[in-house]
Coordinates of C-alpha atoms in Angstrom, one line a residue:
X7 CA 3.6 -67.2 114.7
X8 CA 1.2 -69.5 116.6
X9 CA 3.1 -72.2 118.5
X10 CA 0.2 -74.3 119.9
X11 CA 2.3 -77.1 121.2
X12 CA 5.7 -77.7 122.9
X13 CA 6.5 -74.0 123.2
X14 CA 6.9 -74.0 126.9
X15 CA 9.2 -77.1 126.8
X16 CA 11.2 -75.6 124.0
X17 CA 11.8 -72.4 126.0
X18 CA 12.8 -74.5 129.1
X19 CA 15.0 -76.9 127.1
X20 CA 16.3 -74.6 124.4
X21 CA 19.3 -76.8 123.8
X22 CA 17.1 -79.8 122.9
X23 CA 14.9 -77.6 120.7
X24 CA 18.0 -76.5 118.9
X25 CA 19.1 -80.0 118.1
X26 CA 22.0 -79.8 120.5
X27 CA 23.2 -82.7 122.5
X28 CA 24.3 -83.3 126.0
X29 CA 27.1 -85.3 127.7
X30 CA 25.4 -88.6 127.3
X31 CA 23.8 -87.7 123.9
X32 CA 24.8 -87.6 120.3
X33 CA 28.1 -85.7 120.8
X34 CA 29.3 -88.3 123.4
X35 CA 28.4 -91.2 121.1
X36 CA 30.0 -89.4 118.1
X37 CA 33.3 -89.0 119.9
X38 CA 33.2 -92.5 121.3
X39 CA 32.4 -94.0 117.9
X40 CA 34.9 -92.0 115.9
X41 CA 32.5 -89.1 115.3
X42 CA 30.3 -90.8 112.8
X43 CA 28.7 -88.4 110.3
X44 CA 25.3 -90.0 110.7
X45 CA 25.2 -89.0 114.3
X46 CA 25.6 -85.3 113.6
X47 CA 24.1 -84.8 110.1
X48 CA 20.8 -86.7 110.0
X49 CA 18.3 -84.5 111.9
X50 CA 14.9 -86.2 111.9
X51 CA 12.6 -84.5 109.4
X52 CA 9.7 -82.7 110.9
X53 CA 6.6 -80.9 109.6
X54 CA 6.0 -80.1 105.9
X55 CA 8.3 -77.1 105.0
X56 CA 12.1 -77.0 105.6
X57 CA 14.3 -74.0 105.2
X58 CA 18.1 -74.3 104.8
X59 CA 20.0 -71.2 105.6
X60 CA 23.6 -70.1 105.0
X61 CA 25.1 -66.7 105.9
X62 CA 28.4 -64.8 105.7
X63 CA 30.5 -67.4 104.1
X64 CA 32.8 -64.6 102.9
X65 CA 33.9 -66.5 99.8
X66 CA 35.5 -69.4 101.7
X67 CA 35.3 -72.2 99.1
X68 CA 37.7 -74.6 100.9
X69 CA 37.8 -75.8 104.5
X70 CA 39.5 -73.6 107.0
X71 CA 39.8 -72.9 110.7
X72 CA 37.6 -70.3 112.4
X73 CA 37.9 -69.3 116.0
X74 CA 34.7 -67.9 117.7
X75 CA 35.2 -64.8 119.9
X76 CA 36.1 -64.6 123.6
X77 CA 34.8 -61.0 123.6
X78 CA 31.3 -60.2 122.3
X79 CA 30.0 -57.8 125.0
X80 CA 26.3 -56.9 125.2
X81 CA 25.2 -53.7 126.9
X82 CA 21.9 -52.4 128.2
X83 CA 19.1 -54.8 127.5
X84 CA 21.4 -57.0 125.4
X85 CA 23.7 -57.9 128.3
X86 CA 23.7 -61.6 129.1
X87 CA 21.5 -62.5 126.2
X88 CA 22.2 -64.2 122.9
X89 CA 24.2 -63.4 120.9
X90 CA 26.4 -61.8 123.6
X91 CA 27.6 -64.9 125.3
X92 CA 31.0 -66.5 125.0
X93 CA 32.9 -69.5 126.2
X94 CA 31.7 -71.2 129.3
X95 CA 28.7 -68.8 129.6
X96 CA 27.5 -69.8 126.2
X97 CA 27.9 -73.5 127.0
X98 CA 25.9 -73.1 130.2
X99 CA 23.1 -71.0 128.6
X100 CA 22.5 -73.6 125.9
X101 CA 23.3 -76.6 128.0
X102 CA 26.2 -77.8 125.7
X103 CA 28.6 -80.3 127.2
X104 CA 32.1 -79.0 127.8
X105 CA 34.9 -80.5 125.6
X106 CA 32.3 -81.8 123.1
X107 CA 32.4 -81.3 119.4
X108 CA 29.7 -78.7 119.7
X109 CA 31.6 -76.9 122.4
X110 CA 34.5 -76.5 119.9
X111 CA 32.1 -75.4 117.1
X112 CA 30.4 -72.7 119.2
X113 CA 33.2 -71.3 121.4
X114 CA 36.9 -70.4 121.5
X115 CA 37.7 -72.8 124.4
X116 CA 40.8 -74.9 124.0
X117 CA 40.7 -73.9 120.4
X118 CA 44.1 -75.1 119.2
X119 CA 43.8 -78.5 120.8
X120 CA 40.3 -79.0 119.6
X121 CA 41.1 -77.8 116.1
X122 CA 43.8 -80.5 115.9
X123 CA 41.3 -83.1 117.1
X124 CA 38.3 -82.2 114.9
X125 CA 39.9 -80.6 111.9
X126 CA 38.9 -77.9 109.6
X127 CA 35.4 -76.5 109.1
X128 CA 33.3 -75.5 106.1
X129 CA 34.2 -75.8 102.4
X130 CA 31.5 -75.7 99.7
X131 CA 32.2 -79.3 98.6
X132 CA 31.4 -80.5 102.1
X133 CA 28.4 -78.2 102.5
X134 CA 27.1 -79.5 99.2
X135 CA 27.2 -83.1 100.5
X136 CA 25.2 -82.1 103.6
X137 CA 22.6 -80.1 101.5
X138 CA 22.0 -83.1 99.2
X139 CA 21.6 -85.3 102.2
X140 CA 19.1 -83.0 103.8
X141 CA 17.1 -82.5 100.6
X142 CA 17.0 -86.2 100.1
X143 CA 15.5 -86.7 103.5
X144 CA 13.0 -83.8 102.9
X145 CA 12.0 -84.3 99.3
X146 CA 10.1 -81.5 97.6
X147 CA 9.8 -79.4 100.7
X148 CA 13.1 -77.5 101.1
X149 CA 14.0 -73.9 100.3
X150 CA 17.7 -72.9 100.5
X151 CA 18.4 -69.3 101.3
X152 CA 21.5 -67.2 101.8
X153 CA 21.8 -64.0 103.8
X154 CA 24.7 -62.6 101.8
X155 CA 28.3 -61.6 102.3
X156 CA 29.0 -64.5 99.9
X157 CA 30.9 -62.9 97.0
X158 CA 33.6 -61.2 99.1
X159 CA 36.3 -62.3 101.5
X160 CA 38.9 -64.3 99.6
X161 CA 41.6 -63.7 97.0
X162 CA 39.8 -65.6 94.3
X163 CA 36.6 -63.8 94.8
X164 CA 38.4 -60.4 94.6
X165 CA 40.3 -61.4 91.5
X166 CA 37.2 -62.8 89.7
X167 CA 34.9 -59.9 90.9
X168 CA 32.8 -62.4 92.8
X169 CA 32.3 -64.8 89.8
X170 CA 33.8 -67.8 91.5
X171 CA 31.2 -67.5 94.3
X172 CA 28.3 -66.8 92.1
X173 CA 28.9 -70.0 90.1
X174 CA 29.4 -71.9 93.4
X175 CA 26.1 -70.6 94.8
X176 CA 24.3 -71.8 91.7
X177 CA 26.0 -75.2 91.9
X178 CA 25.2 -75.5 95.6
X179 CA 21.5 -74.9 94.8
X180 CA 20.9 -71.6 96.7
X181 CA 17.5 -70.2 95.6
X182 CA 17.3 -66.8 97.2
X183 CA 19.8 -64.2 98.7
X184 CA 20.2 -60.7 99.9
X185 CA 23.4 -58.7 100.3
X186 CA 26.0 -56.4 101.8
X187 CA 29.6 -56.8 100.8
X188 CA 28.3 -57.8 97.4
X189 CA 27.7 -54.1 96.8
X190 CA 31.4 -53.3 97.2
X191 CA 31.9 -54.5 93.7
X192 CA 29.8 -51.5 92.6
X193 CA 26.2 -51.1 91.4
X194 CA 27.0 -52.0 87.8
X195 CA 28.7 -55.3 88.7
X196 CA 25.9 -56.3 91.0
X197 CA 23.3 -55.6 88.4
X198 CA 25.4 -57.5 85.8
X199 CA 25.5 -60.6 88.0
X200 CA 21.8 -60.5 88.8
X201 CA 20.8 -60.0 85.2
X202 CA 23.2 -62.4 83.6
X203 CA 24.1 -65.0 86.2
X204 CA 21.4 -65.2 88.8
X205 CA 18.3 -64.9 86.5
X206 CA 16.4 -68.1 86.5
X207 CA 18.5 -69.5 89.3
X208 CA 18.7 -67.2 92.4
X209 CA 16.4 -64.4 93.4
X210 CA 18.2 -61.3 94.8
X211 CA 15.8 -59.7 97.3
X212 CA 15.9 -56.4 99.2
X213 CA 12.9 -54.4 100.4
X214 CA 15.0 -51.6 101.8
X215 CA 17.1 -50.4 98.8
X216 CA 15.6 -47.6 96.8
X217 CA 16.5 -45.3 93.9
X218 CA 17.8 -42.0 95.4
X219 CA 15.8 -39.8 92.9
X220 CA 12.4 -41.5 92.7
X221 CA 12.3 -43.8 95.6
X222 CA 11.6 -46.9 93.5
X223 CA 12.7 -50.3 94.7
X224 CA 15.9 -51.4 93.1
X225 CA 15.4 -55.2 93.7
X226 CA 12.4 -57.5 94.2
X227 CA 11.3 -57.0 97.8
X228 CA 10.0 -60.5 98.2
X229 CA 9.0 -63.8 96.5
X230 CA 6.2 -66.1 97.3
X231 CA 6.9 -69.7 96.4
X232 CA 4.8 -72.8 96.9
X233 CA 6.8 -75.4 98.9
X234 CA 5.0 -78.7 99.4
X235 CA 1.7 -77.0 98.6
X236 CA 2.4 -74.3 101.2
X237 CA 2.7 -70.7 100.0
X238 CA 6.0 -69.4 101.6
X239 CA 7.0 -65.7 101.4
X240 CA 10.6 -64.6 101.7
X241 CA 11.2 -60.9 102.1
X242 CA 14.8 -59.6 101.6
X243 CA 16.5 -57.1 104.0
X244 CA 19.9 -56.0 102.8
X245 CA 22.4 -54.4 105.1
X246 CA 20.8 -51.1 105.9
X247 CA 24.1 -49.1 106.5
X248 CA 26.0 -50.1 103.4
X249 CA 26.7 -46.5 102.3
X250 CA 28.1 -45.6 105.7
X251 CA 30.1 -48.8 106.5
X252 CA 31.4 -49.1 102.9
X253 CA 32.1 -46.5 100.2
X254 CA 29.1 -44.5 99.2
X255 CA 30.6 -43.9 95.7
X256 CA 30.2 -47.6 94.9
X257 CA 26.4 -47.3 95.1
X258 CA 25.8 -43.6 94.5
X259 CA 22.2 -43.9 93.2
X260 CA 20.8 -46.2 95.9
X261 CA 19.5 -45.5 99.4
X262 CA 19.6 -48.1 102.2
X263 CA 18.1 -48.1 105.6
X264 CA 15.9 -49.7 108.3
X265 CA 12.3 -49.1 107.4
X266 CA 9.9 -51.0 109.8
X267 CA 6.9 -49.4 108.2
X268 CA 7.7 -50.6 104.7
X269 CA 8.7 -54.0 106.1
X270 CA 5.3 -54.2 107.8
X271 CA 3.7 -53.3 104.5
X272 CA 5.5 -56.1 102.7
X273 CA 4.5 -58.6 105.4
X274 CA 0.8 -57.5 105.1
X275 CA 1.0 -57.7 101.4
X276 CA 2.4 -61.2 101.3
X277 CA -0.2 -62.3 103.8
X278 CA -3.0 -60.8 101.7
X279 CA -1.6 -62.7 98.7
X280 CA -2.0 -66.0 100.6
X281 CA 1.3 -66.6 102.2
X282 CA 1.0 -69.1 105.1
X283 CA 4.6 -68.7 106.1
X284 CA 6.4 -65.3 106.1
X285 CA 10.2 -65.3 106.5
X286 CA 12.6 -62.4 106.4
X287 CA 16.0 -63.1 104.8
X288 CA 18.1 -60.5 106.6
X289 CA 21.5 -59.0 106.7
X290 CA 20.7 -56.6 109.6
X291 CA 22.8 -58.2 112.3
X292 CA 21.2 -60.2 115.1
X293 CA 20.6 -57.3 117.5
X294 CA 18.8 -55.4 114.8
X295 CA 16.8 -58.5 113.9
X296 CA 15.7 -58.9 117.5
X297 CA 14.4 -55.4 117.7
X298 CA 12.7 -55.6 114.3
X299 CA 11.0 -58.8 115.4
X300 CA 9.5 -57.0 118.4
X301 CA 8.2 -54.2 116.2
X302 CA 7.0 -55.8 113.0
X303 CA 4.2 -58.3 113.3
X304 CA 3.3 -61.3 111.1
X305 CA 6.8 -62.6 110.5
X306 CA 7.3 -66.3 111.4
X307 CA 11.0 -66.3 111.3
X308 CA 14.0 -63.9 110.6
X309 CA 17.0 -65.8 109.3
X310 CA 19.8 -63.4 109.4
X311 CA 23.5 -62.6 109.2
X312 CA 26.0 -59.8 109.2
X313 CA 27.2 -60.0 112.8
X314 CA 28.5 -63.6 112.3
X315 CA 26.8 -64.9 115.4
X316 CA 26.6 -68.7 115.6
X317 CA 23.7 -69.0 118.0
X318 CA 22.7 -72.6 118.8
X319 CA 19.0 -72.0 119.2
X320 CA 16.4 -69.4 118.0
X321 CA 15.4 -66.5 120.1
X322 CA 11.6 -66.4 120.3
X323 CA 10.5 -62.7 120.3
X324 CA 7.0 -61.5 121.3
X325 CA 5.3 -58.7 119.5
X326 CA 1.8 -57.3 119.6
X327 CA 0.2 -60.0 117.5
X328 CA 2.3 -63.1 117.9
X329 CA 5.9 -64.4 118.1
X330 CA 8.8 -64.4 115.7
X331 CA 11.9 -66.8 115.6
X332 CA 15.2 -65.0 115.2
X333 CA 18.0 -67.1 113.9
X334 CA 21.7 -66.4 113.0
X335 CA 23.8 -69.0 111.3
X336 CA 27.4 -68.1 111.9
X337 CA 30.0 -67.4 109.2
X338 CA 32.7 -68.7 106.9
X339 CA 30.7 -71.7 105.8
X340 CA 31.1 -73.1 109.3
X341 CA 27.4 -73.8 109.9
X342 CA 24.2 -74.6 108.1
X343 CA 20.8 -73.9 109.6
X344 CA 17.9 -76.3 109.3
X345 CA 14.5 -74.9 110.2
X346 CA 11.6 -77.5 109.9
X347 CA 8.1 -76.0 110.1
X348 CA 4.8 -77.7 110.6
X349 CA 2.2 -75.6 108.8
X350 CA -1.4 -76.4 109.7
X351 CA -4.7 -74.6 109.0
X352 CA -2.9 -71.8 107.1
X353 CA -0.2 -71.0 109.7
X354 CA 2.9 -72.2 111.5
X355 CA 1.9 -74.5 114.3
X356 CA 5.3 -75.9 115.4
X357 CA 9.0 -76.1 114.5
X358 CA 12.3 -77.8 115.0
X359 CA 15.6 -76.2 114.5
X360 CA 19.3 -77.3 114.3
X361 CA 22.4 -75.3 113.6
X362 CA 24.7 -77.9 112.1
X363 CA 28.5 -77.3 112.3
X364 CA 30.3 -78.3 109.1
X365 CA 33.3 -80.5 110.0
X366 CA 35.1 -81.3 106.8
X367 CA 36.4 -84.6 108.2
X368 CA 32.9 -85.8 108.8
X369 CA 31.4 -85.0 105.4
X370 CA 33.0 -86.3 102.3
X371 CA 33.4 -83.7 99.5
X372 CA 30.8 -83.7 96.8
X373 CA 32.6 -84.7 93.6
X374 CA 30.9 -82.1 91.4
X375 CA 31.5 -79.2 93.7
X376 CA 35.0 -80.4 94.5
X377 CA 35.9 -80.5 90.8
X378 CA 34.5 -77.0 90.3
X379 CA 36.5 -75.6 93.1
X380 CA 39.7 -77.2 91.8
X381 CA 39.0 -75.7 88.4
X382 CA 38.3 -72.2 89.5
X383 CA 41.3 -72.0 91.8
X384 CA 43.8 -73.5 89.4
X385 CA 44.8 -70.3 87.6
X386 CA 45.7 -68.7 90.9
X387 CA 47.3 -71.6 92.7
X388 CA 50.9 -70.3 92.6
X389 CA 50.0 -66.9 93.8
X390 CA 47.8 -68.2 96.5
X391 CA 50.5 -70.6 97.7
X392 CA 53.3 -68.1 98.1
X393 CA 54.9 -68.7 101.5
X394 CA 55.3 -65.4 103.4
X395 CA 56.2 -66.4 107.0
X396 CA 55.5 -68.9 109.8
X397 CA 53.4 -68.2 112.9
X398 CA 54.4 -69.6 116.2
X399 CA 51.1 -68.7 117.8
X400 CA 47.4 -68.8 117.0
X401 CA 46.4 -66.1 114.4
X402 CA 42.7 -65.1 114.5
X403 CA 40.6 -62.0 114.1
X404 CA 37.0 -62.3 115.5
X405 CA 36.3 -60.4 118.7
X406 CA 35.3 -56.9 119.8
X407 CA 38.9 -55.8 120.0
X408 CA 42.3 -56.7 118.3
X409 CA 42.7 -60.3 117.3
X410 CA 46.2 -61.6 116.8
X411 CA 46.0 -61.3 113.0
X412 CA 44.8 -57.7 113.5
X413 CA 47.9 -57.2 115.6
X414 CA 50.1 -58.4 112.7
X415 CA 48.4 -55.9 110.4
X416 CA 48.7 -52.9 112.6
X417 CA 52.3 -53.7 113.4
X418 CA 53.1 -54.1 109.7
X419 CA 51.7 -50.6 109.0
X420 CA 53.6 -49.1 111.8
X421 CA 56.8 -50.7 110.6
X422 CA 56.5 -50.1 106.9
X423 CA 54.7 -46.8 106.9
X424 CA 56.7 -45.3 109.8
X425 CA 53.7 -43.7 111.5
X426 CA 52.9 -43.0 115.1
X427 CA 49.6 -44.8 115.1
X428 CA 47.9 -47.5 112.9
X429 CA 44.2 -48.2 112.6
X430 CA 42.7 -51.3 111.0
X431 CA 39.0 -51.9 110.5
X432 CA 37.0 -54.1 112.9
X433 CA 36.0 -56.6 110.2
X434 CA 34.4 -59.8 111.5
X435 CA 35.5 -61.9 108.6
X436 CA 39.0 -63.5 108.3
X437 CA 40.1 -67.1 108.9
X438 CA 42.3 -68.6 111.6
X439 CA 45.8 -70.2 111.5
X440 CA 47.1 -72.6 114.1
X441 CA 50.6 -72.4 115.8
X442 CA 53.3 -73.6 113.4
X443 CA 51.2 -72.9 110.2
X444 CA 52.8 -71.3 107.2
X445 CA 51.2 -67.9 106.4
X446 CA 50.4 -68.1 102.7
X447 CA 49.4 -65.2 100.5
X448 CA 45.9 -66.8 100.5
X449 CA 45.7 -66.5 104.3
X450 CA 46.7 -62.8 104.2
X451 CA 44.1 -62.2 101.5
X452 CA 41.5 -63.9 103.7
X453 CA 42.0 -60.9 106.1
X454 CA 42.3 -58.1 103.5
X455 CA 40.5 -58.9 100.2
X456 CA 38.4 -55.9 99.6
X457 CA 37.9 -53.6 96.6
X458 CA 39.2 -50.4 98.4
X459 CA 42.4 -51.7 100.1
X460 CA 44.7 -48.6 99.7
X461 CA 46.9 -47.8 102.7
X462 CA 47.0 -44.2 103.7
X463 CA 49.2 -42.1 106.0
X464 CA 47.8 -38.8 107.2
X465 CA 48.2 -36.2 109.8
X466 CA 45.3 -36.2 112.4
X467 CA 44.9 -34.1 115.5
X468 CA 44.4 -35.8 118.8
X469 CA 40.8 -34.5 118.8
X470 CA 40.2 -36.2 115.4
X471 CA 41.7 -39.4 116.6
X472 CA 39.4 -39.5 119.7
X473 CA 36.3 -38.7 117.5
X474 CA 37.1 -41.6 115.2
X475 CA 37.4 -44.0 118.2
X476 CA 34.2 -42.6 119.8
X477 CA 32.3 -43.1 116.5
X478 CA 33.3 -46.7 116.2
X479 CA 32.7 -47.4 119.9
X480 CA 29.2 -46.0 119.6
X481 CA 28.5 -48.2 116.6
X482 CA 29.4 -51.2 118.7
X483 CA 28.0 -50.3 122.2
X484 CA 25.0 -48.0 121.5
X485 CA 22.1 -49.5 123.6
X486 CA 19.8 -49.0 120.6
X487 CA 20.5 -51.7 118.0
X488 CA 19.2 -49.5 115.3
X489 CA 22.3 -47.3 115.8
X490 CA 24.7 -50.3 115.5
X491 CA 26.4 -51.2 112.3
X492 CA 27.6 -54.7 113.3
X493 CA 31.4 -54.5 113.1
X494 CA 33.9 -54.6 116.0
X495 CA 36.1 -51.9 117.5
X496 CA 38.7 -50.4 115.3
X497 CA 42.0 -52.2 115.8
X498 CA 44.8 -50.0 117.0
X499 CA 48.6 -50.0 117.0
X500 CA 50.8 -47.4 118.7
X501 CA 48.4 -46.2 121.3
X502 CA 46.7 -47.5 124.5
X503 CA 43.4 -46.4 125.9
X504 CA 40.6 -47.2 128.4
X505 CA 37.0 -47.9 127.3
X506 CA 33.9 -47.7 129.5
X507 CA 31.4 -49.8 127.5
X508 CA 28.4 -48.4 129.5
X509 CA 29.0 -44.8 128.9
X510 CA 27.4 -42.7 126.2
X511 CA 28.9 -41.2 123.1
X512 CA 31.9 -38.9 123.8
X513 CA 32.6 -40.5 127.2
X514 CA 33.6 -44.1 126.3
X515 CA 37.2 -43.5 125.2
X516 CA 39.4 -42.4 128.1
X517 CA 43.1 -42.1 129.0
X518 CA 44.5 -42.3 125.4
X519 CA 48.3 -42.6 125.5
X520 CA 50.8 -42.5 122.7
X521 CA 54.4 -43.4 123.3
X522 CA 53.9 -43.0 127.0
X523 CA 52.3 -39.5 126.8
X524 CA 48.7 -38.5 127.0
X525 CA 46.9 -37.7 123.7
X526 CA 46.9 -34.0 123.1
X527 CA 43.8 -32.6 121.4
X528 CA 45.6 -30.1 119.1
X529 CA 48.8 -32.0 118.4
X530 CA 49.1 -33.7 115.0
X531 CA 50.0 -37.4 114.8
X532 CA 50.9 -39.4 111.7
X533 CA 48.3 -42.2 111.4
X534 CA 48.3 -45.2 109.0
X535 CA 45.1 -46.8 108.0
X536 CA 43.3 -48.7 105.2
X537 CA 39.9 -49.4 103.8
X538 CA 38.9 -45.7 103.8
X539 CA 35.3 -45.3 102.7
X540 CA 36.3 -42.0 101.1
X541 CA 37.9 -41.8 97.7
X542 CA 41.7 -42.0 98.1
X543 CA 44.7 -41.4 95.9
X544 CA 46.2 -44.5 94.3
X545 CA 48.6 -46.3 96.6
X546 CA 49.7 -49.6 97.9
X547 CA 47.1 -52.1 98.9
X548 CA 47.2 -53.4 102.5
X549 CA 48.2 -56.9 101.4
X550 CA 51.4 -55.6 99.8
X551 CA 52.3 -53.7 103.0
X552 CA 51.7 -56.7 105.3
X553 CA 53.4 -59.2 102.8
X554 CA 56.5 -57.0 102.9
X555 CA 56.5 -57.1 106.7
X556 CA 55.9 -60.9 106.8
X557 CA 58.7 -61.7 104.3
X558 CA 61.1 -59.6 106.4
X559 CA 60.1 -61.1 109.7
X560 CA 59.9 -64.8 108.5
X561 CA 58.6 -65.9 111.9
X562 CA 55.7 -64.1 113.6
X563 CA 55.3 -64.1 117.3
X564 CA 52.3 -62.3 118.8
X565 CA 52.3 -62.9 122.6
X566 CA 48.8 -61.4 122.9
X567 CA 46.7 -58.9 121.0
X568 CA 46.2 -55.5 122.4
X569 CA 43.0 -55.2 124.4
X570 CA 42.2 -51.8 126.0
X571 CA 41.5 -51.4 129.7
X572 CA 37.8 -52.1 130.0
X573 CA 35.3 -50.7 132.4
X574 CA 31.8 -51.9 133.1
X575 CA 32.4 -55.5 132.2
X576 CA 32.5 -57.2 135.6
X577 CA 30.3 -60.3 135.4
X578 CA 29.4 -59.7 131.8
X579 CA 29.0 -63.1 130.1
X580 CA 30.1 -61.6 126.8
X581 CA 33.7 -61.2 128.1
X582 CA 36.2 -63.9 128.9
X583 CA 39.8 -63.1 129.5
X584 CA 42.3 -65.3 127.7

């Protein structure tokens, strides 16, 4: 990318470049004037090509609450840099006014109070209104792309095998996508959707998925489309660790991976075919995207997802022949990115960027999308609305360690399965409930709706338990992003431990204690878990176990989620104690 103008100012005043606002700016006026939609959702058009980007909505068709993390620790070169900033450190870095509407959107600070003030976020009917508004202000020059994790994450998406979200994507006007959790419906279902539903509507792109036998690409690697007379190439990058993070048996004939050499080949090929703009539509996770941007040349922007990072401004990454913008657009339908590009003399000359939070109270629902959502949810309404319990505290998931909803899940497994220990995956999807909210079956499914939900109870030795924990910790805190898979630490119940985030594999997990006694390497412990990536015997799904627990408890009280004793975090701006 050649940024011939304003680059220095953009780097100095990154908040302004990102379309953020300061204490006496748009946010202040919005609050004073009753938070007018026009103040937040009419970014001034710029340039001649506009990209709209959505990522990781996890099948959230209707507005919800979503709390951003207070623990998102960066180690090694990533320490203190986006996306590893939380709370006040994030506000300071991006020059966002405390207690503003943006502060609520991008941080966990004063979450309950601010959620009552500003209301729910996301919802496809509200996103549709904003998309139509942006397209009207940028006629014949927009391209709407989706980084995936769209077909999974809710009860209705699970029960319709993703069909509710596929039809919603088409109605929303998404034009290109890549994937990750989409593949957990199985290769046959993914192919069926692409061939029957997406054909002629949405391009499914992935330059890094190959046939295991012959090495042929399974999907189109890229598309070049003329936008406002500018040839724009979009290259797809699916989640590279799908067969490791999710069941291999669901995609047995496909290989995935990070392949910088092939990505470089695709970039060169699109440039040779006349592309003046080259964009990577990624599901790598932001840390991986940052590294890839430093190694592969000729990419103007990487618009990515997977790690659910809502980063208010792009990171501008230098490589041997130019610079690349790296952008992540949050999750759960809470944000929409707008990247305006000025293309001159066959290349990108300048840009403007805004990550727009979707506040449902500020965007009226689009009538057509609203009607569709009502229709697709109607057959399941009674099941979704079953009242299981009431929470007297904030229930959330997102963060490097147990969230309060994770705590409910592990405590349910311990109680119902009668095990010594419970493990729950460190998924980053899952919505938030406010104190006093009723926990509906729909809310529980928002935390658990996967195609391999069976709960297991097995005997593991202390040595095996430590290996599992070390493996997940290395995935999270390896200093090389190419060895990270993007989830959070396994959630635990029934044990306590210490973690040194700056140690290497085998040395991070320390002082493991079970029922007041040190973990013994050769002793066997009964361990409950769910979401095994290995084939399992038929059994109860996790939502049945947790629903049984909730119905029995009636009121849920989680004073605080379990966080291990942490070493190596002093002064780390990715950690804030709550």
